Amino acid sequence: MARRAQGTSAGLDRERIAAAAVALVDRDGLERFGVRRLAEELEVDPMSIYHHIKGKAALLDAISEAVLAEVATAADDAQPHDWEEIARLTAHGYREMAYRHPRVFPLLATRAQTSPVALTALERLVTAMRAAGLPDQVVADAPLMLFGFLNGYLLAVLSGGSGQAGDMPAINATAYPTMAALASLQAGFGSVEEFDRIFDTVLGGIRDQADRRGTR
Amino acid sequence: MARRAQGTSAGLDRERIAAAAVALVDRDGLERFGVRRLAEELEVDPMSIYHHIKGKAALLDAISEAVLAEVATAADDAQPHDWEEIARLTAHGYREMAYRHPRVFPLLATRAQTSPVALTALERLVTAMRAAGLPDQVVADAPLMLFGFLNGYLLAVLSGGSGQAGDMPAINATAYPTMAALASLQAGFGSVEEFDRIFDTVLGGIRDQADRRGTR
DNA sequence: CTTGCCAAACCTACACCGTAGAACTTACCG
DNA sequence: CGGTAAGTTCTACGGTGTAGGTTTGGCAAG
């Protein structure tokens, strides 16, 4: 481990630290992540990191911020005004980020998201829904509903398998006959098709609720 | 800390350990939880715990198992056959457990649930849905959809506030005008009314999808 | 050119953590 | 009475986050 003399610059900054941290969590997982290991990766003394980020909690914040930024830039390509299309695009971007960083994702799902990038995405969606004439209460509930589902679903899908698609826990057929009978229909566990199917059902719930309440 | 002589029984068993662990996490949070602190609470040497539970990971498993068991016993009171009623009852029981143990809940949402108590609840729901004539694919998707939503939603609601209801993060009005305009409609953040409203919307999605696909 | 200051990096040290391994005491069974 | 298994404690090791102090180089003012 090549240590440099005190006082000489190591070129550290918040961005470089966050990028290395994301890579480290991707490789070794959240459990094994720590300040010392990150420092070793950066070829730097552990305490150097604390001059840019004030503690481990802030380090985890920086990690979630970094991966969230990825999905934002990916969703900026197209700018549709149809709210369902916005929702689907955002959801797909979010899902792809989750699959790119499966071991980072629990961090995102656990922490409240109040960063500008998250709020901007929500604002866009909510504005489009309102412009489409959806009832205000339905629009107001949408963020919690959609991202609640996305976080929970992705958490389940990512922690369930080895990363390889298509492996369910393999349930006991005699104890749970109905579940077993449906097993073949759950074959594509974690696939895009499954995601589209279920996310569409959630969107359908919003549509349905809007119809039931009238168009504002 | 009253230590007993070696060899004398401390009356430890998996159940008592799990109960104490749940209480400790409820009080101090997951971050501060550890084998040594739990041992102190039980007035026992840390290593004694390892004769009943093989490691910290297994300890966390025992914790989630214990809180999951609470919701099961609560849902056994009524036995309706209407699938929507089953879903609502289960969801409410699950929600109440989450509010009883807000600092334990992230453990449940993060770990894949393959325990018998979880599978039994799913089997009941899925059987009722099938009996009602819902299309198999919709039924097969329901567990992932419903518990995905429940986990994500509850995670968001529980980590968002101080535990007191009604406090949203307080967003910037000029940067996010639409969000700000809807703020008053998000007043009951974390309330039962909000939960019922959103969960109903999700159920509506399933109903809608079933109609669209025909009744099997 | 000198001086002083400060940001960035390092070093040391502390309290705490999970847990492997061995020693000890007791209860029970033959 | 001897043996064995279970439950508890003791000791120790390598790891962690981080508080506090020290060193160094670069830059701006005089």
Short mmCIF file of C-alpha atoms (C1' of nucleotides) in Angstrom, two decimals:
data_model
loop_
_atom_site.label_atom_id
_atom_site.label_comp_id
_atom_site.label_asym_id
_atom_site.label_seq_id
_atom_site.Cartn_x
_atom_site.Cartn_y
_atom_site.Cartn_z
CA MET A 1 0.00 0.00 0.00
CA ALA A 2 1.74 3.11 -1.29
CA ARG A 3 1.40 5.79 1.37
CA ARG A 4 2.24 9.33 0.43
CA ALA A 5 3.84 11.84 2.73
CA GLN A 6 1.61 13.99 4.87
CA GLY A 7 0.49 17.17 3.19
CA THR A 8 0.83 15.97 -0.40
CA SER A 9 -2.44 15.89 -2.30
CA ALA A 10 -4.16 12.62 -3.11
CA GLY A 11 -6.69 14.25 -5.43
CA LEU A 12 -9.61 13.26 -3.27
CA ASP A 13 -13.02 14.87 -3.55
CA ARG A 14 -16.58 13.90 -2.75
CA GLU A 15 -17.30 12.69 -6.27
CA ARG A 16 -14.25 10.44 -6.58
CA ILE A 17 -14.88 9.00 -3.14
CA ALA A 18 -18.54 8.29 -3.93
CA ALA A 19 -17.65 6.58 -7.21
CA ALA A 20 -15.11 4.33 -5.50
CA ALA A 21 -17.59 3.58 -2.72
CA VAL A 22 -20.26 2.52 -5.22
CA ALA A 23 -17.78 0.26 -6.99
CA LEU A 24 -16.72 -1.26 -3.69
CA VAL A 25 -20.28 -1.99 -2.57
CA ASP A 26 -21.04 -3.43 -6.00
CA ARG A 27 -18.11 -5.79 -5.63
CA ASP A 28 -18.15 -6.79 -1.95
CA GLY A 29 -21.63 -5.92 -0.71
CA LEU A 30 -22.94 -3.58 1.96
CA GLU A 31 -21.97 -5.86 4.84
CA ARG A 32 -18.29 -5.79 4.02
CA PHE A 33 -18.24 -2.10 3.16
CA GLY A 34 -16.30 0.13 5.52
CA VAL A 35 -14.23 3.25 5.70
CA ARG A 36 -10.97 1.36 6.01
CA ARG A 37 -11.59 -0.85 3.00
CA LEU A 38 -12.62 2.15 0.94
CA ALA A 39 -9.46 3.94 1.99
CA GLU A 40 -7.38 0.96 0.92
CA GLU A 41 -9.13 0.99 -2.47
CA LEU A 42 -8.30 4.68 -2.89
CA GLU A 43 -4.75 4.09 -1.63
CA VAL A 44 -5.26 6.64 1.07
CA ASP A 45 -5.34 6.84 4.85
CA PRO A 46 -8.82 6.14 6.28
CA MET A 47 -8.95 9.48 8.01
CA SER A 48 -8.35 11.38 4.80
CA ILE A 49 -11.85 10.49 3.73
CA TYR A 50 -13.27 12.28 6.74
CA HIS A 51 -12.05 15.63 5.43
CA HIS A 52 -14.48 15.36 2.54
CA ILE A 53 -17.30 13.35 4.10
CA LYS A 54 -18.07 13.69 7.76
CA GLY A 55 -18.84 10.10 8.76
CA LYS A 56 -20.03 6.70 7.62
CA ALA A 57 -23.66 7.80 7.45
CA ALA A 58 -22.76 10.68 5.14
CA LEU A 59 -20.74 8.22 3.09
CA LEU A 60 -23.83 6.08 2.58
CA ASP A 61 -25.76 9.21 1.63
CA ALA A 62 -23.13 9.99 -0.99
CA ILE A 63 -23.47 6.47 -2.37
CA SER A 64 -27.25 6.68 -2.81
CA GLU A 65 -26.91 10.14 -4.29
CA ALA A 66 -24.45 8.85 -6.85
CA VAL A 67 -26.57 5.95 -8.06
CA LEU A 68 -29.72 8.07 -8.10
CA ALA A 69 -27.94 10.52 -10.37
CA GLU A 70 -27.44 7.70 -12.90
CA VAL A 71 -31.17 7.15 -13.39
CA ALA A 72 -31.82 10.86 -13.75
CA THR A 73 -29.45 11.32 -16.67
CA ALA A 74 -30.82 8.20 -18.33
CA ALA A 75 -34.41 9.51 -18.22
CA ASP A 76 -33.58 12.90 -19.71
CA ASP A 77 -33.30 11.55 -23.25
CA ALA A 78 -36.97 11.55 -24.12
CA GLN A 79 -39.48 14.10 -22.82
CA PRO A 80 -43.00 12.82 -23.38
CA HIS A 81 -46.01 14.58 -21.87
CA ASP A 82 -48.26 11.56 -21.48
CA TRP A 83 -48.13 10.81 -17.76
CA GLU A 84 -48.27 7.05 -18.20
CA GLU A 85 -45.31 7.18 -20.54
CA ILE A 86 -43.38 9.32 -18.04
CA ALA A 87 -44.19 6.87 -15.28
CA ARG A 88 -43.09 3.89 -17.36
CA LEU A 89 -39.86 5.53 -18.49
CA THR A 90 -38.97 6.59 -14.98
CA ALA A 91 -39.81 3.18 -13.61
CA HIS A 92 -37.66 1.44 -16.21
CA GLY A 93 -34.75 3.75 -15.55
CA TYR A 94 -35.08 3.15 -11.86
CA ARG A 95 -35.29 -0.61 -12.36
CA GLU A 96 -32.22 -0.69 -14.58
CA MET A 97 -30.26 1.27 -12.01
CA ALA A 98 -31.34 -1.24 -9.38
CA TYR A 99 -30.11 -4.15 -11.48
CA ARG A 100 -26.84 -2.37 -12.15
CA HIS A 101 -26.27 -1.92 -8.41
CA PRO A 102 -28.25 -4.66 -6.67
CA ARG A 103 -26.21 -4.47 -3.48
CA VAL A 104 -26.52 -0.69 -3.27
CA PHE A 105 -30.27 -0.68 -3.79
CA PRO A 106 -31.34 -1.54 -0.23
CA LEU A 107 -29.74 1.74 0.77
CA LEU A 108 -32.05 3.67 -1.55
CA ALA A 109 -35.18 1.84 -0.48
CA THR A 110 -34.44 2.35 3.19
CA ARG A 111 -33.56 6.04 3.17
CA ALA A 112 -36.08 8.81 2.56
CA GLN A 113 -35.40 10.43 -0.80
CA THR A 114 -35.45 14.21 -0.59
CA SER A 115 -32.59 14.95 -2.98
CA PRO A 116 -33.24 17.47 -5.80
CA VAL A 117 -32.86 14.83 -8.48
CA ALA A 118 -35.60 12.70 -6.90
CA LEU A 119 -37.92 15.65 -6.37
CA THR A 120 -37.43 16.89 -9.92
CA ALA A 121 -38.49 13.54 -11.33
CA LEU A 122 -41.56 13.50 -9.10
CA GLU A 123 -42.47 17.06 -10.06
CA ARG A 124 -42.40 16.15 -13.73
CA LEU A 125 -44.64 13.14 -13.24
CA VAL A 126 -47.09 14.91 -10.97
CA THR A 127 -47.39 17.91 -13.28
CA ALA A 128 -48.18 15.66 -16.23
CA MET A 129 -50.81 13.76 -14.25
CA ARG A 130 -52.48 16.97 -13.20
CA ALA A 131 -52.41 18.31 -16.75
CA ALA A 132 -54.17 15.13 -17.85
CA GLY A 133 -57.02 16.02 -15.54
CA LEU A 134 -56.57 13.35 -12.89
CA PRO A 135 -58.18 14.12 -9.51
CA ASP A 136 -55.83 15.92 -7.16
CA GLN A 137 -56.03 13.30 -4.44
CA VAL A 138 -55.05 10.57 -6.87
CA VAL A 139 -52.13 12.66 -8.11
CA ALA A 140 -51.06 13.45 -4.57
CA ASP A 141 -51.00 9.77 -3.68
CA ALA A 142 -49.16 8.68 -6.80
CA PRO A 143 -45.54 9.24 -5.71
CA LEU A 144 -45.88 7.27 -2.49
CA MET A 145 -47.79 4.55 -4.28
CA LEU A 146 -45.51 4.19 -7.27
CA PHE A 147 -42.19 4.46 -5.50
CA GLY A 148 -43.49 2.43 -2.60
CA PHE A 149 -44.23 -0.35 -5.03
CA LEU A 150 -41.00 0.08 -6.98
CA ASN A 151 -38.84 -0.05 -3.87
CA GLY A 152 -40.60 -3.02 -2.34
CA TYR A 153 -40.83 -5.00 -5.56
CA LEU A 154 -37.21 -4.43 -6.52
CA LEU A 155 -36.04 -5.20 -3.01
CA ALA A 156 -37.85 -8.54 -3.17
CA VAL A 157 -36.65 -9.41 -6.64
CA LEU A 158 -33.04 -8.44 -6.02
CA SER A 159 -32.65 -10.14 -2.66
CA GLY A 160 -34.54 -13.24 -3.69
CA GLY A 161 -32.25 -14.81 -6.22
CA SER A 162 -28.59 -15.28 -7.03
CA GLY A 163 -28.81 -12.55 -9.65
CA GLN A 164 -29.57 -15.16 -12.28
CA ALA A 165 -33.16 -14.78 -13.44
CA GLY A 166 -35.76 -17.45 -13.07
CA ASP A 167 -35.05 -19.05 -9.73
CA MET A 168 -37.86 -18.95 -7.19
CA PRO A 169 -37.36 -20.30 -3.66
CA ALA A 170 -38.92 -23.66 -4.66
CA ILE A 171 -41.91 -24.09 -2.36
CA ASN A 172 -43.34 -27.20 -0.74
CA ALA A 173 -46.09 -28.59 -2.97
CA THR A 174 -48.08 -30.57 -0.41
CA ALA A 175 -48.17 -27.81 2.21
CA TYR A 176 -49.03 -25.04 -0.24
CA PRO A 177 -50.89 -26.62 -3.16
CA THR A 178 -52.23 -23.43 -4.77
CA MET A 179 -48.89 -21.67 -4.64
CA ALA A 180 -47.28 -24.75 -6.18
CA ALA A 181 -49.90 -24.87 -8.93
CA LEU A 182 -49.06 -21.31 -9.90
CA ALA A 183 -45.30 -21.81 -9.80
CA SER A 184 -44.97 -22.17 -13.56
CA LEU A 185 -46.58 -18.74 -14.04
CA GLN A 186 -43.95 -17.23 -11.77
CA ALA A 187 -41.16 -18.59 -13.93
CA GLY A 188 -39.89 -15.24 -15.15
CA PHE A 189 -39.16 -14.01 -11.62
CA GLY A 190 -37.34 -10.72 -11.98
CA SER A 191 -37.73 -10.49 -15.75
CA VAL A 192 -38.70 -7.32 -17.61
CA GLU A 193 -41.90 -8.99 -18.75
CA GLU A 194 -42.94 -9.62 -15.18
CA PHE A 195 -42.03 -6.08 -14.25
CA ASP A 196 -44.04 -4.57 -17.09
CA ARG A 197 -47.01 -6.76 -16.31
CA ILE A 198 -47.13 -5.87 -12.61
CA PHE A 199 -46.27 -2.20 -13.03
CA ASP A 200 -49.05 -1.94 -15.60
CA THR A 201 -51.46 -3.40 -13.08
CA VAL A 202 -50.46 -0.70 -10.60
CA LEU A 203 -50.94 2.00 -13.22
CA GLY A 204 -54.30 0.45 -14.01
CA GLY A 205 -55.25 0.97 -10.39
CA ILE A 206 -54.54 4.67 -10.71
CA ARG A 207 -56.52 4.90 -13.95
CA ASP A 208 -59.40 3.05 -12.35
CA GLN A 209 -59.38 5.25 -9.27
CA ALA A 210 -59.35 8.36 -11.44
CA ASP A 211 -62.37 7.18 -13.39
CA ARG A 212 -64.22 6.36 -10.20
CA ARG A 213 -63.60 9.85 -8.80
CA GLY A 214 -64.32 11.65 -12.07
CA THR A 215 -61.85 13.88 -13.88
CA ARG A 216 -61.44 16.50 -11.17
CA MET B 1 -24.04 -6.63 35.94
CA ALA B 2 -24.70 -9.75 37.97
CA ARG B 3 -22.68 -12.62 36.52
CA ARG B 4 -23.57 -16.15 37.48
CA ALA B 5 -21.08 -18.95 37.96
CA GLN B 6 -20.19 -21.08 34.97
CA GLY B 7 -22.45 -24.05 34.48
CA THR B 8 -25.52 -22.66 36.20
CA SER B 9 -28.47 -22.20 33.89
CA ALA B 10 -29.57 -18.77 32.78
CA GLY B 11 -32.84 -20.02 31.38
CA LEU B 12 -31.98 -18.96 27.87
CA ASP B 13 -33.77 -20.25 24.81
CA ARG B 14 -34.36 -19.05 21.28
CA GLU B 15 -37.72 -17.53 22.10
CA ARG B 16 -36.59 -15.53 25.11
CA ILE B 17 -33.53 -14.30 23.22
CA ALA B 18 -35.64 -13.24 20.25
CA ALA B 19 -38.10 -11.37 22.46
CA ALA B 20 -35.32 -9.48 24.20
CA ALA B 21 -33.70 -8.72 20.85
CA VAL B 22 -36.94 -7.28 19.47
CA ALA B 23 -37.35 -5.11 22.56
CA LEU B 24 -33.77 -3.91 22.27
CA VAL B 25 -34.10 -2.97 18.60
CA ASP B 26 -37.41 -1.23 19.35
CA ARG B 27 -35.66 0.84 21.99
CA ASP B 28 -32.23 1.58 20.51
CA GLY B 29 -32.58 0.93 16.79
CA LEU B 30 -30.88 -1.47 14.41
CA GLU B 31 -27.65 0.50 14.23
CA ARG B 32 -26.94 0.18 17.92
CA PHE B 33 -28.07 -3.43 18.13
CA GLY B 34 -25.37 -6.00 18.81
CA VAL B 35 -24.69 -9.28 20.48
CA ARG B 36 -22.89 -7.70 23.40
CA ARG B 37 -25.64 -5.23 24.17
CA LEU B 38 -28.24 -7.96 23.94
CA ALA B 39 -26.20 -10.09 26.32
CA GLU B 40 -26.03 -7.22 28.80
CA GLU B 41 -29.81 -6.85 28.58
CA LEU B 42 -30.23 -10.56 29.32
CA GLU B 43 -27.60 -10.36 32.09
CA VAL B 44 -25.59 -13.04 30.41
CA ASP B 45 -22.21 -13.48 28.77
CA PRO B 46 -22.24 -12.61 25.04
CA MET B 47 -21.07 -16.06 24.08
CA SER B 48 -23.97 -17.75 25.84
CA ILE B 49 -26.23 -16.50 23.10
CA TYR B 50 -24.22 -18.40 20.52
CA HIS B 51 -25.28 -21.74 21.97
CA HIS B 52 -28.86 -21.04 20.99
CA ILE B 53 -28.37 -18.93 17.89
CA LYS B 54 -25.35 -19.46 15.70
CA GLY B 55 -24.39 -15.91 14.76
CA LYS B 56 -25.57 -12.36 14.31
CA ALA B 57 -27.25 -13.13 10.99
CA ALA B 58 -29.29 -15.90 12.61
CA LEU B 59 -30.13 -13.48 15.40
CA LEU B 60 -31.60 -11.06 12.89
CA ASP B 61 -33.53 -13.95 11.35
CA ALA B 62 -34.96 -14.76 14.76
CA ILE B 63 -36.02 -11.13 15.19
CA SER B 64 -37.93 -11.00 11.90
CA GLU B 65 -39.47 -14.37 12.62
CA ALA B 66 -40.71 -13.13 15.99
CA VAL B 67 -42.38 -9.98 14.67
CA LEU B 68 -43.85 -11.84 11.70
CA ALA B 69 -45.46 -14.27 14.12
CA GLU B 70 -47.32 -11.35 15.74
CA VAL B 71 -49.18 -10.47 12.57
CA ALA B 72 -50.14 -14.08 11.93
CA THR B 73 -51.91 -14.52 15.26
CA ALA B 74 -53.71 -11.21 14.78
CA ALA B 75 -55.14 -12.25 11.39
CA ASP B 76 -56.45 -15.60 12.60
CA ASP B 77 -59.46 -14.08 14.36
CA ALA B 78 -61.70 -13.71 11.34
CA GLN B 79 -61.75 -16.14 8.43
CA PRO B 80 -63.54 -14.53 5.48
CA HIS B 81 -63.51 -16.12 2.07
CA ASP B 82 -63.76 -12.95 0.00
CA TRP B 83 -60.26 -12.45 -1.36
CA GLU B 84 -60.39 -8.67 -1.10
CA GLU B 85 -61.34 -8.92 2.54
CA ILE B 86 -58.50 -11.35 3.18
CA ALA B 87 -56.09 -9.01 1.45
CA ARG B 88 -57.28 -6.02 3.46
CA LEU B 89 -57.16 -7.84 6.77
CA THR B 90 -53.70 -9.19 6.12
CA ALA B 91 -52.48 -5.79 4.99
CA HIS B 92 -53.83 -4.09 8.09
CA GLY B 93 -52.29 -6.68 10.36
CA TYR B 94 -48.98 -6.28 8.58
CA ARG B 95 -49.19 -2.49 8.80
CA GLU B 96 -49.97 -2.53 12.49
CA MET B 97 -47.02 -4.79 13.16
CA ALA B 98 -44.83 -2.37 11.22
CA TYR B 99 -46.00 0.55 13.34
CA ARG B 100 -45.46 -1.46 16.51
CA HIS B 101 -41.86 -2.16 15.49
CA PRO B 102 -40.80 0.60 13.11
CA ARG B 103 -37.09 0.05 13.67
CA VAL B 104 -37.38 -3.69 13.12
CA PHE B 105 -39.35 -3.38 9.92
CA PRO B 106 -36.46 -2.64 7.54
CA LEU B 107 -35.19 -6.10 8.43
CA LEU B 108 -38.42 -7.69 7.15
CA ALA B 109 -38.52 -5.66 3.96
CA THR B 110 -34.92 -6.45 3.11
CA ARG B 111 -34.94 -10.19 3.72
CA ALA B 112 -36.74 -12.69 1.50
CA GLN B 113 -39.67 -14.17 3.39
CA THR B 114 -39.82 -17.95 3.08
CA SER B 115 -40.94 -18.77 6.61
CA PRO B 116 -43.99 -21.05 7.02
CA VAL B 117 -46.07 -18.27 8.61
CA ALA B 118 -45.54 -16.03 5.58
CA LEU B 119 -46.21 -18.80 3.09
CA THR B 120 -49.36 -19.87 4.91
CA ALA B 121 -50.80 -16.37 4.69
CA LEU B 122 -49.97 -16.21 0.99
CA GLU B 123 -51.51 -19.61 0.36
CA ARG B 124 -54.78 -18.49 1.96
CA LEU B 125 -54.94 -15.33 -0.12
CA VAL B 126 -54.00 -17.01 -3.37
CA THR B 127 -56.49 -19.82 -2.88
CA ALA B 128 -59.32 -17.35 -2.29
CA MET B 129 -58.38 -15.36 -5.39
CA ARG B 130 -58.38 -18.47 -7.50
CA ALA B 131 -61.70 -19.59 -6.08
CA ALA B 132 -63.13 -16.21 -7.08
CA GLY B 133 -62.22 -17.01 -10.67
CA LEU B 134 -59.40 -14.53 -11.17
CA PRO B 135 -57.04 -15.34 -14.06
CA ASP B 136 -54.10 -17.49 -12.96
CA GLN B 137 -51.47 -15.02 -14.10
CA VAL B 138 -53.05 -12.24 -12.06
CA VAL B 139 -53.20 -14.50 -9.01
CA ALA B 140 -49.61 -15.59 -9.53
CA ASP B 141 -48.46 -11.99 -9.62
CA ALA B 142 -50.47 -10.87 -6.61
CA PRO B 143 -48.07 -11.82 -3.79
CA LEU B 144 -45.10 -10.02 -5.29
CA MET B 145 -47.27 -7.04 -6.17
CA LEU B 146 -49.06 -6.70 -2.84
CA PHE B 147 -46.12 -7.36 -0.55
CA GLY B 148 -43.83 -5.40 -2.81
CA PHE B 149 -46.11 -2.42 -2.34
CA LEU B 150 -46.61 -3.01 1.37
CA ASN B 151 -42.91 -3.25 2.08
CA GLY B 152 -41.96 -0.24 0.01
CA TYR B 153 -44.81 1.93 1.22
CA LEU B 154 -44.30 1.11 4.89
CA LEU B 155 -40.55 1.58 4.57
CA ALA B 156 -41.13 5.06 3.16
CA VAL B 157 -43.74 6.04 5.71
CA LEU B 158 -41.81 4.73 8.70
CA SER B 159 -38.43 6.19 7.78
CA GLY B 160 -39.89 9.49 6.64
CA GLY B 161 -41.15 10.97 9.86
CA SER B 162 -40.44 11.16 13.56
CA GLY B 163 -43.15 8.64 14.24
CA GLN B 164 -45.63 11.45 14.74
CA ALA B 165 -48.16 11.47 11.93
CA GLY B 166 -48.61 14.35 9.54
CA ASP B 167 -45.12 15.66 8.94
CA MET B 168 -43.92 15.61 5.37
CA PRO B 169 -40.37 16.73 4.48
CA ALA B 170 -41.66 20.25 3.66
CA ILE B 171 -40.74 20.82 0.02
CA ASN B 172 -39.55 23.95 -1.75
CA ALA B 173 -42.58 25.72 -3.28
CA THR B 174 -40.86 27.71 -6.05
CA ALA B 175 -38.72 24.82 -7.31
CA TYR B 176 -41.55 22.27 -7.26
CA PRO B 177 -44.82 24.17 -7.68
CA THR B 178 -47.10 21.22 -8.42
CA MET B 179 -45.80 19.18 -5.52
CA ALA B 180 -46.29 22.17 -3.26
CA ALA B 181 -49.84 22.68 -4.51
CA LEU B 182 -50.68 19.10 -3.56
CA ALA B 183 -49.05 19.28 -0.15
CA SER B 184 -52.31 19.81 1.69
CA LEU B 185 -53.67 16.58 0.23
CA GLN B 186 -50.69 14.71 1.60
CA ALA B 187 -51.42 15.96 5.10
CA GLY B 188 -52.30 12.59 6.56
CA PHE B 189 -48.89 11.10 5.70
CA GLY B 190 -48.78 7.69 7.33
CA SER B 191 -52.40 7.71 8.48
CA VAL B 192 -54.77 4.76 8.20
CA GLU B 193 -56.95 6.77 5.82
CA GLU B 194 -54.04 7.28 3.46
CA PHE B 195 -53.13 3.61 3.73
CA ASP B 196 -56.68 2.48 2.96
CA ARG B 197 -56.95 4.85 0.04
CA ILE B 198 -53.71 3.74 -1.61
CA PHE B 199 -54.08 0.06 -0.85
CA ASP B 200 -57.55 0.18 -2.37
CA THR B 201 -56.08 1.69 -5.49
CA VAL B 202 -53.66 -1.22 -5.75
CA LEU B 203 -56.48 -3.71 -5.27
CA GLY B 204 -58.40 -1.83 -7.93
CA GLY B 205 -55.52 -2.48 -10.30
CA ILE B 206 -55.84 -6.21 -9.71
CA ARG B 207 -59.63 -6.07 -10.24
CA ASP B 208 -59.13 -4.08 -13.42
CA GLN B 209 -56.51 -6.45 -14.76
CA ALA B 210 -58.75 -9.43 -14.00
CA ASP B 211 -61.64 -7.86 -15.93
CA ARG B 212 -59.40 -7.10 -18.86
CA ARG B 213 -58.15 -10.69 -19.06
CA GLY B 214 -61.59 -12.23 -18.47
CA THR B 215 -62.43 -14.54 -15.59
CA ARG B 216 -60.09 -17.37 -16.52
"C1'" DC C 1 11.57 36.71 -0.60
"C1'" DT C 2 9.60 35.99 3.68
"C1'" DT C 3 5.89 35.06 6.67
"C1'" DG C 4 1.66 33.20 8.23
"C1'" DC C 5 -2.23 30.55 7.50
"C1'" DC C 6 -5.01 26.81 6.10
"C1'" DA C 7 -6.60 22.81 3.64
"C1'" DA C 8 -5.49 18.16 2.97
"C1'" DA C 9 -3.41 14.37 4.26
"C1'" DC C 10 -1.45 11.31 7.82
"C1'" DC C 11 -0.55 8.95 12.61
"C1'" DT C 12 -1.93 7.35 17.05
"C1'" DA C 13 -5.10 5.73 20.09
"C1'" DC C 14 -9.54 4.24 22.06
"C1'" DA C 15 -13.65 1.90 22.71
"C1'" DC C 16 -16.35 -1.33 20.71
"C1'" DC C 17 -17.68 -5.22 17.73
"C1'" DG C 18 -18.39 -10.41 16.15
"C1'" DT C 19 -16.82 -14.70 17.26
"C1'" DA C 20 -13.34 -18.82 17.64
"C1'" DG C 21 -11.63 -21.89 21.18
"C1'" DA C 22 -11.04 -23.64 25.58
"C1'" DA C 23 -12.25 -24.20 30.50
"C1'" DC C 24 -15.51 -24.91 33.86
"C1'" DT C 25 -19.88 -26.41 36.29
"C1'" DT C 26 -23.90 -28.92 36.47
"C1'" DA C 27 -27.42 -32.50 35.34
"C1'" DC C 28 -28.41 -36.71 33.91
"C1'" DC C 29 -27.79 -41.65 32.67
"C1'" DG C 30 -25.60 -45.98 33.08
"C1'" DC D 1 -19.57 -43.86 41.00
"C1'" DG D 2 -17.84 -42.67 36.24
"C1'" DG D 3 -18.91 -40.66 31.84
"C1'" DT D 4 -20.99 -37.67 28.73
"C1'" DA D 5 -23.46 -33.87 26.94
"C1'" DA D 6 -25.26 -29.30 27.49
"C1'" DG D 7 -25.02 -24.63 29.02
"C1'" DT D 8 -22.28 -20.88 30.58
"C1'" DT D 9 -18.29 -18.14 31.07
"C1'" DC D 10 -13.42 -16.69 30.08
"C1'" DT D 11 -9.85 -15.20 27.07
"C1'" DA D 12 -8.23 -13.56 22.96
"C1'" DC D 13 -7.92 -11.96 18.03
"C1'" DG D 14 -8.68 -9.23 14.24
"C1'" DG D 15 -11.62 -5.94 12.71
"C1'" DT D 16 -14.46 -1.39 13.03
"C1'" DG D 17 -15.69 3.90 13.31
"C1'" DT D 18 -13.71 7.96 14.63
"C1'" DA D 19 -11.70 11.67 18.01
"C1'" DG D 20 -7.58 14.34 18.46
"C1'" DG D 21 -3.17 15.76 17.20
"C1'" DT D 22 0.67 16.29 13.71
"C1'" DT D 23 2.76 17.14 9.38
"C1'" DT D 24 3.19 19.18 4.94
"C1'" DG D 25 2.68 21.93 0.82
"C1'" DG D 26 0.68 25.88 -1.49
"C1'" DC D 27 -0.96 30.42 -1.67
"C1'" DA D 28 -1.66 35.25 -0.47
"C1'" DA D 29 -0.11 39.42 1.99
"C1'" DG D 30 3.51 42.15 3.36
#
